[in-house]
CSV table of N, CA and C in Angstrom, one decimal:
chain,number,residue,atom,x,y,z
E,1,LEU,N,109.7,72.1,89.8
E,1,LEU,CA,108.9,72.9,90.8
E,1,LEU,C,108.5,72.0,91.9
E,2,ARG,N,108.0,70.8,91.6
E,2,ARG,CA,107.5,69.9,92.7
E,2,ARG,C,108.6,69.5,93.6
E,3,ARG,N,109.7,68.9,93.0
E,3,ARG,CA,110.9,68.3,93.7
E,3,ARG,C,111.3,69.4,94.9
E,4,TYR,N,111.5,70.5,94.6
E,4,TYR,CA,112.0,71.5,95.5
E,4,TYR,C,111.0,72.5,96.1
E,5,ASP,N,109.7,72.1,95.8
E,5,ASP,CA,108.6,72.9,96.2
E,5,ASP,C,108.8,74.4,96.0
E,6,LEU,N,109.0,74.7,94.7
E,6,LEU,CA,109.4,76.2,94.2
E,6,LEU,C,108.1,76.8,93.8
E,7,TYR,N,106.9,76.3,94.0
E,7,TYR,CA,105.6,76.9,93.5
E,7,TYR,C,105.5,78.3,94.1
E,8,SER,N,105.9,78.6,95.3
E,8,SER,CA,105.7,80.0,95.9
E,8,SER,C,106.7,80.8,95.4
E,9,ASP,N,107.7,80.4,94.7
E,9,ASP,CA,108.7,81.3,94.3
E,9,ASP,C,108.4,81.8,92.7
E,10,ILE,N,107.4,81.4,92.1
E,10,ILE,CA,107.0,81.6,90.8
E,10,ILE,C,106.8,83.2,90.8
E,11,ARG,N,107.4,83.9,89.9
E,11,ARG,CA,107.3,85.3,89.7
E,11,ARG,C,107.2,85.6,88.2
E,12,GLU,N,105.9,85.5,87.7
E,12,GLU,CA,105.8,85.4,86.4
E,12,GLU,C,106.1,86.8,85.7
E,13,LEU,N,106.6,86.8,84.5
E,13,LEU,CA,106.7,88.1,83.8
E,13,LEU,C,107.7,88.9,84.4
E,14,THR,N,108.8,88.5,85.1
E,14,THR,CA,109.8,89.2,85.8
E,14,THR,C,111.2,89.0,85.2
E,15,ARG,N,111.3,88.0,84.3
E,15,ARG,CA,112.6,87.5,83.7
E,15,ARG,C,112.6,87.5,82.2
E,16,CYS,N,113.8,87.9,81.6
E,16,CYS,CA,113.9,87.8,80.1
E,16,CYS,C,114.0,86.4,79.7
E,17,LEU,N,113.2,86.2,78.6
E,17,LEU,CA,113.2,84.9,77.9
E,17,LEU,C,114.5,84.6,77.3
E,18,ARG,N,115.2,85.6,76.8
E,18,ARG,CA,116.4,85.5,76.1
E,18,ARG,C,117.6,85.2,76.9
E,19,CYS,N,117.8,86.0,78.1
E,19,CYS,CA,118.9,86.0,78.9
E,19,CYS,C,118.7,85.7,80.3
E,20,ASN,N,117.5,85.7,80.8
E,20,ASN,CA,117.1,85.6,82.1
E,20,ASN,C,117.5,86.8,83.0
E,21,GLY,N,117.8,88.0,82.3
E,21,GLY,CA,117.9,89.2,83.1
E,21,GLY,C,116.7,89.6,83.7
E,22,THR,N,116.7,90.6,84.6
E,22,THR,CA,115.4,91.2,85.2
E,22,THR,C,114.8,92.1,84.3
E,23,LEU,N,113.4,92.1,84.4
E,23,LEU,CA,112.6,93.1,83.5
E,23,LEU,C,112.2,94.3,84.4
E,24,GLN,N,112.3,95.4,84.0
E,24,GLN,CA,111.9,96.6,84.6
E,24,GLN,C,110.9,97.5,83.9
E,25,PRO,N,110.0,98.1,84.3
E,25,PRO,CA,109.1,99.0,83.7
E,25,PRO,C,109.9,100.1,82.9
E,26,VAL,N,109.4,100.4,81.8
E,26,VAL,CA,110.0,101.4,80.9
E,26,VAL,C,109.2,102.3,80.3
E,27,ASN,N,109.4,103.5,80.2
E,27,ASN,CA,108.5,104.4,79.4
E,27,ASN,C,108.4,104.1,77.9
E,28,LYS,N,107.3,104.2,77.4
E,28,LYS,CA,107.0,103.9,75.9
E,28,LYS,C,108.0,104.7,75.0
E,29,ALA,N,108.1,106.0,75.5
E,29,ALA,CA,109.0,106.8,74.7
E,29,ALA,C,110.5,106.3,74.7
E,30,ALA,N,110.9,105.7,75.7
E,30,ALA,CA,112.3,105.2,75.8
E,30,ALA,C,112.6,103.9,74.7
E,31,VAL,N,111.6,103.4,74.5
E,31,VAL,CA,111.7,102.0,73.7
E,31,VAL,C,111.0,102.1,72.4
E,32,LEU,N,110.4,103.4,72.0
E,32,LEU,CA,109.6,103.6,70.8
E,32,LEU,C,110.3,103.1,69.5
E,33,HIS,N,111.7,103.4,69.4
E,33,HIS,CA,112.5,103.1,68.2
E,33,HIS,C,112.6,101.6,68.1
E,34,LEU,N,112.4,100.8,69.2
E,34,LEU,CA,112.6,99.4,69.0
E,34,LEU,C,111.2,98.8,68.7
E,35,LEU,N,110.2,99.4,68.7
E,35,LEU,CA,108.8,98.7,68.5
E,35,LEU,C,108.4,98.6,67.0
E,36,GLU,N,107.7,97.6,66.8
E,36,GLU,CA,107.0,97.5,65.4
E,36,GLU,C,105.8,98.4,65.3
E,37,PRO,N,105.5,98.9,64.2
E,37,PRO,CA,104.4,100.0,64.0
E,37,PRO,C,103.2,99.6,64.8
E,38,LYS,N,102.6,98.3,64.6
E,38,LYS,CA,101.2,98.0,65.3
E,38,LYS,C,101.5,97.9,66.8
E,39,THR,N,102.6,97.4,67.3
E,39,THR,CA,102.9,97.6,68.6
E,39,THR,C,102.9,98.9,69.2
E,40,LYS,N,103.5,99.9,68.5
E,40,LYS,CA,103.5,101.2,68.9
E,40,LYS,C,102.1,101.8,68.9
E,41,LEU,N,101.2,101.2,68.0
E,41,LEU,CA,99.8,101.8,68.0
E,41,LEU,C,98.9,101.2,69.2
E,42,TYR,N,99.1,100.0,69.3
E,42,TYR,CA,98.2,99.3,70.3
E,42,TYR,C,98.5,99.2,71.7
E,43,TYR,N,99.8,99.2,72.1
E,43,TYR,CA,100.3,99.0,73.4
E,43,TYR,C,101.0,100.1,74.0
E,44,ASP,N,100.7,100.5,75.3
E,44,ASP,CA,101.5,101.6,76.0
E,44,ASP,C,102.2,101.3,77.3
E,45,VAL,N,102.1,100.0,77.7
E,45,VAL,CA,102.9,99.5,78.9
E,45,VAL,C,103.9,98.6,78.5
E,46,PHE,N,105.3,98.7,78.9
E,46,PHE,CA,106.3,98.0,78.4
E,46,PHE,C,107.2,97.7,79.6
E,47,GLN,N,108.0,96.6,79.4
E,47,GLN,CA,109.1,96.3,80.3
E,47,GLN,C,110.3,96.1,79.5
E,48,GLN,N,111.4,96.3,80.0
E,48,GLN,CA,112.7,96.1,79.2
E,48,GLN,C,113.7,95.2,80.1
E,49,CYS,N,114.4,94.4,79.6
E,49,CYS,CA,115.5,93.6,80.2
E,49,CYS,C,116.5,94.5,80.5
E,50,GLN,N,117.0,94.5,81.7
E,50,GLN,CA,118.2,95.4,82.1
E,50,GLN,C,119.5,94.8,81.6
E,51,ALA,N,119.6,93.5,81.2
E,51,ALA,CA,120.8,93.0,80.6
E,51,ALA,C,120.8,93.1,79.2
E,52,CYS,N,119.9,92.7,78.4
E,52,CYS,CA,120.1,92.6,76.9
E,52,CYS,C,119.3,93.6,76.3
E,53,GLY,N,118.3,94.3,76.8
E,53,GLY,CA,117.4,95.3,76.2
E,53,GLY,C,116.3,94.9,75.6
E,54,GLN,N,116.0,93.6,75.6
E,54,GLN,CA,114.7,93.0,75.0
E,54,GLN,C,113.6,93.6,75.7
E,55,VAL,N,112.5,94.1,74.7
E,55,VAL,CA,111.3,94.8,75.2
E,55,VAL,C,110.2,93.8,75.3
E,56,TYR,N,109.4,93.9,76.3
E,56,TYR,CA,108.2,93.0,76.5
E,56,TYR,C,106.9,93.9,76.7
E,57,TRP,N,105.8,93.4,76.3
E,57,TRP,CA,104.5,94.1,76.7
E,57,TRP,C,103.5,92.8,76.8
E,58,GLN,N,102.4,93.2,77.5
E,58,GLN,CA,101.3,92.3,77.5
E,58,GLN,C,100.5,92.2,76.3
E,59,GLY,N,100.7,91.3,75.4
E,59,GLY,CA,100.2,91.3,74.1
E,59,GLY,C,99.0,90.1,74.1
E,60,SER,N,98.5,89.8,73.0
E,60,SER,CA,97.4,88.8,72.9
E,60,SER,C,97.8,87.5,73.5
E,61,HIS,N,99.0,87.1,73.7
E,61,HIS,CA,99.3,85.8,74.2
E,61,HIS,C,99.3,85.8,75.7
E,62,THR,N,99.3,86.9,76.3
E,62,THR,CA,99.3,87.1,77.8
E,62,THR,C,98.3,86.3,78.6
E,63,PRO,N,96.8,86.1,78.2
E,63,PRO,CA,96.0,85.4,78.7
E,63,PRO,C,96.3,83.9,78.7
E,64,GLN,N,96.8,83.4,77.8
E,64,GLN,CA,97.2,82.0,77.8
E,64,GLN,C,98.2,81.8,78.6
E,65,ILE,N,99.3,82.6,78.8
E,65,ILE,CA,100.4,82.5,79.7
E,65,ILE,C,99.8,82.5,81.2
E,66,GLN,N,98.9,83.4,81.3
E,66,GLN,CA,98.4,83.5,82.7
E,66,GLN,C,97.6,82.3,83.1
E,67,ALA,N,96.7,81.7,82.1
E,67,ALA,CA,96.0,80.5,82.4
E,67,ALA,C,97.0,79.4,82.7
E,68,PHE,N,98.0,79.2,82.1
E,68,PHE,CA,99.0,78.2,82.3
E,68,PHE,C,99.5,78.3,83.8
E,69,LEU,N,99.9,79.6,84.1
E,69,LEU,CA,100.5,79.7,85.5
E,69,LEU,C,99.5,79.6,86.5
E,70,ASP,N,98.2,79.9,86.2
E,70,ASP,CA,97.2,79.6,87.2
E,70,ASP,C,97.0,78.1,87.5
E,71,GLY,N,97.1,77.4,86.4
E,71,GLY,CA,97.1,76.0,86.5
E,71,GLY,C,98.2,75.4,87.4
E,72,VAL,N,99.2,75.8,87.1
E,72,VAL,CA,100.5,75.5,88.0
E,72,VAL,C,100.2,75.8,89.4
E,73,ARG,N,99.8,76.9,89.7
E,73,ARG,CA,99.5,77.4,91.0
E,73,ARG,C,98.3,76.5,91.6
E,74,GLN,N,97.4,76.1,90.8
E,74,GLN,CA,96.3,75.2,91.4
E,74,GLN,C,96.9,73.9,91.7
E,75,GLU,N,97.6,73.4,90.9
E,75,GLU,CA,98.3,72.1,91.0
E,75,GLU,C,99.2,72.2,92.4
E,76,ALA,N,99.9,73.2,92.6
E,76,ALA,CA,100.6,73.4,93.7
E,76,ALA,C,99.8,73.4,95.0
E,77,GLY,N,98.7,74.1,95.0
E,77,GLY,CA,97.7,74.0,96.1
E,77,GLY,C,97.2,72.6,96.4
E,78,GLN,N,96.9,71.9,95.3
E,78,GLN,CA,96.5,70.5,95.6
E,78,GLN,C,97.5,69.6,96.1
E,79,MET,N,98.8,69.9,95.8
E,79,MET,CA,99.9,69.1,96.2
E,79,MET,C,100.0,69.3,97.7
E,80,ARG,N,99.9,70.5,98.1
E,80,ARG,CA,100.0,71.0,99.5
E,80,ARG,C,99.0,70.3,100.3
E,81,ARG,N,97.7,70.2,99.7
E,81,ARG,CA,96.7,69.6,100.6
E,81,ARG,C,96.8,68.1,100.3
E,82,GLY,N,97.7,67.6,99.6
E,82,GLY,CA,97.6,66.1,99.5
E,82,GLY,C,96.7,65.5,98.6
E,83,ALA,N,96.1,66.3,97.6
E,83,ALA,CA,95.1,65.9,96.7
E,83,ALA,C,95.7,65.3,95.4
E,84,VAL,N,97.0,65.5,95.2
E,84,VAL,CA,97.5,64.8,94.0
E,84,VAL,C,98.2,63.6,94.2
E,85,GLY,N,97.9,62.6,93.5
E,85,GLY,CA,98.2,61.1,93.7
E,85,GLY,C,99.5,60.8,93.3
E,86,GLU,N,99.8,59.5,93.3
E,86,GLU,CA,101.0,58.9,93.0
E,86,GLU,C,101.4,59.3,91.4
E,87,ALA,N,100.6,59.5,90.7
E,87,ALA,CA,100.8,59.8,89.3
E,87,ALA,C,101.9,61.0,89.1
E,88,HIS,N,102.0,62.0,90.2
E,88,HIS,CA,102.8,63.1,90.1
E,88,HIS,C,104.1,62.9,90.9
E,89,THR,N,104.3,61.8,91.4
E,89,THR,CA,105.6,61.5,92.1
E,89,THR,C,106.7,61.4,91.1
E,90,LEU,N,107.8,62.1,91.4
E,90,LEU,CA,109.0,62.2,90.5
E,90,LEU,C,109.9,61.1,90.8
E,91,THR,N,110.6,60.6,89.8
E,91,THR,CA,111.7,59.7,90.0
E,91,THR,C,113.0,60.5,89.7
E,92,PRO,N,114.1,60.1,90.6
E,92,PRO,CA,115.2,60.9,90.3
E,92,PRO,C,115.9,60.7,88.8
E,93,PHE,N,116.5,61.7,88.4
E,93,PHE,CA,117.1,61.7,87.1
E,93,PHE,C,118.5,60.9,87.4
E,94,VAL,N,118.8,59.9,86.4
E,94,VAL,CA,120.0,59.3,86.6
E,94,VAL,C,120.8,59.5,85.4
E,95,GLY,N,121.8,60.3,85.2
E,95,GLY,CA,122.4,60.6,84.0
E,95,GLY,C,123.6,59.8,83.8
């Protein structure tokens, strides 16, 4: 992210973790047969991968993911303002 200044390109919760396909909103009824019993009971908003069919919803882990991404964005803002020091300078990978 730092090397290519990709912070502004972060689009959280839009790609499938399995295949990197795009996620699209889907009606609960369309994926009901794929859901676990408690998921059916407690959640109503879903997204589904257009490539592999994986279903996603904003579960109990979502606040932790959002906090992590907020930290990444905050670091990006600091870097743009020059507040991040030498400790964050990357060295090129030599393979």
